[in-house]
Coordinates of C-alpha atoms in Angstrom, one line a residue:
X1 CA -27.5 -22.6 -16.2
X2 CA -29.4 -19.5 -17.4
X3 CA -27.7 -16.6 -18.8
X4 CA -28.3 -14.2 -15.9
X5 CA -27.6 -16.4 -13.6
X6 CA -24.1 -17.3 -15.3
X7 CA -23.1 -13.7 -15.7
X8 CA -24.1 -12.8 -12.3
X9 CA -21.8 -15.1 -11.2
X10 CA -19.2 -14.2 -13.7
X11 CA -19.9 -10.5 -11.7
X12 CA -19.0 -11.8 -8.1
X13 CA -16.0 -13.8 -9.8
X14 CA -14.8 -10.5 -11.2
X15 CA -15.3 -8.2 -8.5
X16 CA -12.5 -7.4 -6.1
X17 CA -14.0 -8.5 -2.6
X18 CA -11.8 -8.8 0.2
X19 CA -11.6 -11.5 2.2
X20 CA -13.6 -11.1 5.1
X21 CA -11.2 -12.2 7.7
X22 CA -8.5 -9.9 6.4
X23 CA -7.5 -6.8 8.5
X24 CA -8.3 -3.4 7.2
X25 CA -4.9 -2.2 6.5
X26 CA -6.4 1.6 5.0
X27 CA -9.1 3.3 6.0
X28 CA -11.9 3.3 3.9
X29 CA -13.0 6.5 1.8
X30 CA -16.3 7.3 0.2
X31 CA -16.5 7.0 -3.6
X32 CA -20.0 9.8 -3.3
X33 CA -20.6 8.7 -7.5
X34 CA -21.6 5.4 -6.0
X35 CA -25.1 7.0 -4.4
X36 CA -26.7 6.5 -1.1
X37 CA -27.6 3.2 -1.3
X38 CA -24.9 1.6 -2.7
X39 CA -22.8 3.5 0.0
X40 CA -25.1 2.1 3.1
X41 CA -24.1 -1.5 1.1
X42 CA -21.0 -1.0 0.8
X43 CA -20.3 -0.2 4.7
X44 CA -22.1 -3.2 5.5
X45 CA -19.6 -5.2 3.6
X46 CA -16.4 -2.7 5.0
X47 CA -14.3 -5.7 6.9
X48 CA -14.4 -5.1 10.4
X49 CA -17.9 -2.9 10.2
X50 CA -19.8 -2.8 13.1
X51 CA -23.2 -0.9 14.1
X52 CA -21.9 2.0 16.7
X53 CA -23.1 1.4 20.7
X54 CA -26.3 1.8 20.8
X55 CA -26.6 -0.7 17.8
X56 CA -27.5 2.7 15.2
X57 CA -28.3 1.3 12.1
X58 CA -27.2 4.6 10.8
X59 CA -23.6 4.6 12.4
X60 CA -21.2 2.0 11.1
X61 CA -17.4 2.0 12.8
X62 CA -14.2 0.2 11.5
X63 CA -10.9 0.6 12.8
X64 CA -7.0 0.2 13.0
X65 CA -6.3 0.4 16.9
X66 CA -3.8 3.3 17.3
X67 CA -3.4 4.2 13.8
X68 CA -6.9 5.4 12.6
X69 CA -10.9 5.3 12.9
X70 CA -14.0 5.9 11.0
X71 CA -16.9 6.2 11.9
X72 CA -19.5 6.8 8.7
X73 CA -22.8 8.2 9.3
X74 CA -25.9 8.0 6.8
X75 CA -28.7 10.5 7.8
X76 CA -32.3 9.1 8.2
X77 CA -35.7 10.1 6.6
X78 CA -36.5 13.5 8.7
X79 CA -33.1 14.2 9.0
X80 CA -31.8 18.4 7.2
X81 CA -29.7 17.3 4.6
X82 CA -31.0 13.4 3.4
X83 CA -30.0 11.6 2.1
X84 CA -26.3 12.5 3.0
X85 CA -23.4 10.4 4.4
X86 CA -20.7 11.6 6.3
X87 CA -17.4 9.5 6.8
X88 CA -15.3 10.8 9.6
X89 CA -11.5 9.4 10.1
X90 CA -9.6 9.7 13.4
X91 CA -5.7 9.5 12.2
X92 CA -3.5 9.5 15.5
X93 CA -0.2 11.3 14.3
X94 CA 3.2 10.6 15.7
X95 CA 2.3 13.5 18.6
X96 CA -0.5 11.3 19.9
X97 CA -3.0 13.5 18.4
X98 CA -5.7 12.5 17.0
X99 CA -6.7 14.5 14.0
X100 CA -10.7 14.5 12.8
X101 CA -11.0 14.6 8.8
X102 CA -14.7 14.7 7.4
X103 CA -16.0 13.6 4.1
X104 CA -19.6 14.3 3.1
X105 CA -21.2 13.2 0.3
X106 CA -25.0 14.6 -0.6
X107 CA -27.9 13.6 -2.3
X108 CA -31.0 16.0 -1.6
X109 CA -30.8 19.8 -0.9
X110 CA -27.9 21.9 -1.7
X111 CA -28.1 24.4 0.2
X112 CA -28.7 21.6 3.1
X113 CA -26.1 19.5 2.3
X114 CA -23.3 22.7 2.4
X115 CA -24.7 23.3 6.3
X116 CA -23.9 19.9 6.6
X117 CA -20.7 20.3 5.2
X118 CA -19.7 23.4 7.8
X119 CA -21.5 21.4 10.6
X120 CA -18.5 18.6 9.8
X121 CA -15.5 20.4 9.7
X122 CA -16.4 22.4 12.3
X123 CA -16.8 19.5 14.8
X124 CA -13.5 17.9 13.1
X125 CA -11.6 20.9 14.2
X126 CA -13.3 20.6 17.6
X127 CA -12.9 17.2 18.3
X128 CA -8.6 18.0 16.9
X129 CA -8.6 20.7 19.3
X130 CA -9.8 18.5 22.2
X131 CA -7.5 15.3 21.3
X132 CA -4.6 18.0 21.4
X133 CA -5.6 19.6 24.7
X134 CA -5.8 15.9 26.6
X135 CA -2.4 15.4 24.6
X136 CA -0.7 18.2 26.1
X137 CA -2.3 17.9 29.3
X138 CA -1.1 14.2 29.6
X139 CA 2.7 15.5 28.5
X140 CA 2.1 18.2 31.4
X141 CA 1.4 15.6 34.0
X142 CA 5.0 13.3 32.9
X143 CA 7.0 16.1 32.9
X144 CA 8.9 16.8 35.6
X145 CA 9.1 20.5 35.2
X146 CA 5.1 20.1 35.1
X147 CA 3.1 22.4 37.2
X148 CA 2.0 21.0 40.7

C-alpha cells in the first residue's frame, strides 16, 4: 500500500465521525477557524442535514423536534458580506418560546461582515419576539379568563 494512501486511511481511522444513523443529540456550532469551505463540508456531513425547501444549496437544516433547530446559511458569490456563514439555532424553552440565537462567522469584508452581524441579531430578536407573541396569544385563547 503506498504511504499516502496508508496514512490517509490512518486519518479517517482517527477522526471522530459519527455514525450516520445516529440522532443529533446537540445542536451543532460553528468552529469559524475551520474557514468557508471546510464549514460548507462539514454541514454536508452534519447527521440529519438536509438542503432547506426550495432545495438551496446554500441553506442546510438539522434538527431535534421540540427541543431545537438550525438552520446554517453560507452566502453566495454576489452576495454583501462573502464569503460568510451564518448558523441560526431555534431553542424552544420550557415557556414554549422559541428563542433565535445567531452565529456568524466571516471571511471577506469587515466592515461587511459586522452589517451582517447586526442584520442577525436583529432578525433573532424578531423572530423571539414573534415566537413569544403566538405563545402568549395561544395561552390567551386556553384560558378561561381570556378575552372573547
Amino acid at each position: 500500500m503506498a504511504p499516502r494512501l496508508r496514512m490517509t486511511l490512518a486519518l479517517v481511522a482517527l477522526w471522530p465521525w459519527p455514525a450516520l444513523s445516529e440522532p443529533v443529540s446537540a445542536a451543532p456550532d460553528l468552529d469559524c477557524s475551520m474557514g468557508f469551505e471546510a464549514l460548507r463540508n462539514w454541514a454536508a456531513w452534519v447527521p440529519g442535514a438536509e438542503q432547506v425547501s426550495g432545495g438551496n444549496p446554500n441553506v442546510v437544516a438539522v434538527a431535534q423536534p421540540d427541543v431545537w433547530r438550525v438552520e446554517i446559511t453560507f452566502t453566495k458569490q454576489g452576495d454583501a458580506a462573502h464569503p460568510a456563514v451564518t448558523l441560526r439555532k431555534f431553542v424552544k424553552q420550557v415557556t414554549g418560546v422559541w428563542t433565535a440565537q445567531s452565529k456568524v462567522c466571516g471571511y471577506g469584508d469587515q466592515a461587511q461582515f459586522q452589517a451582517l452581524v447586526a442584520g442577525a441579531k436583529a432578525e433573532d430578536s424578531r423572530l423571539t419576539n414573534l415566537s413569544r407573541a403566538e405563545v402568549e396569544e395561544q395561552k390567551k385563547k386556553l384560558s378561561p379568563l381570556g378575552s372573547p
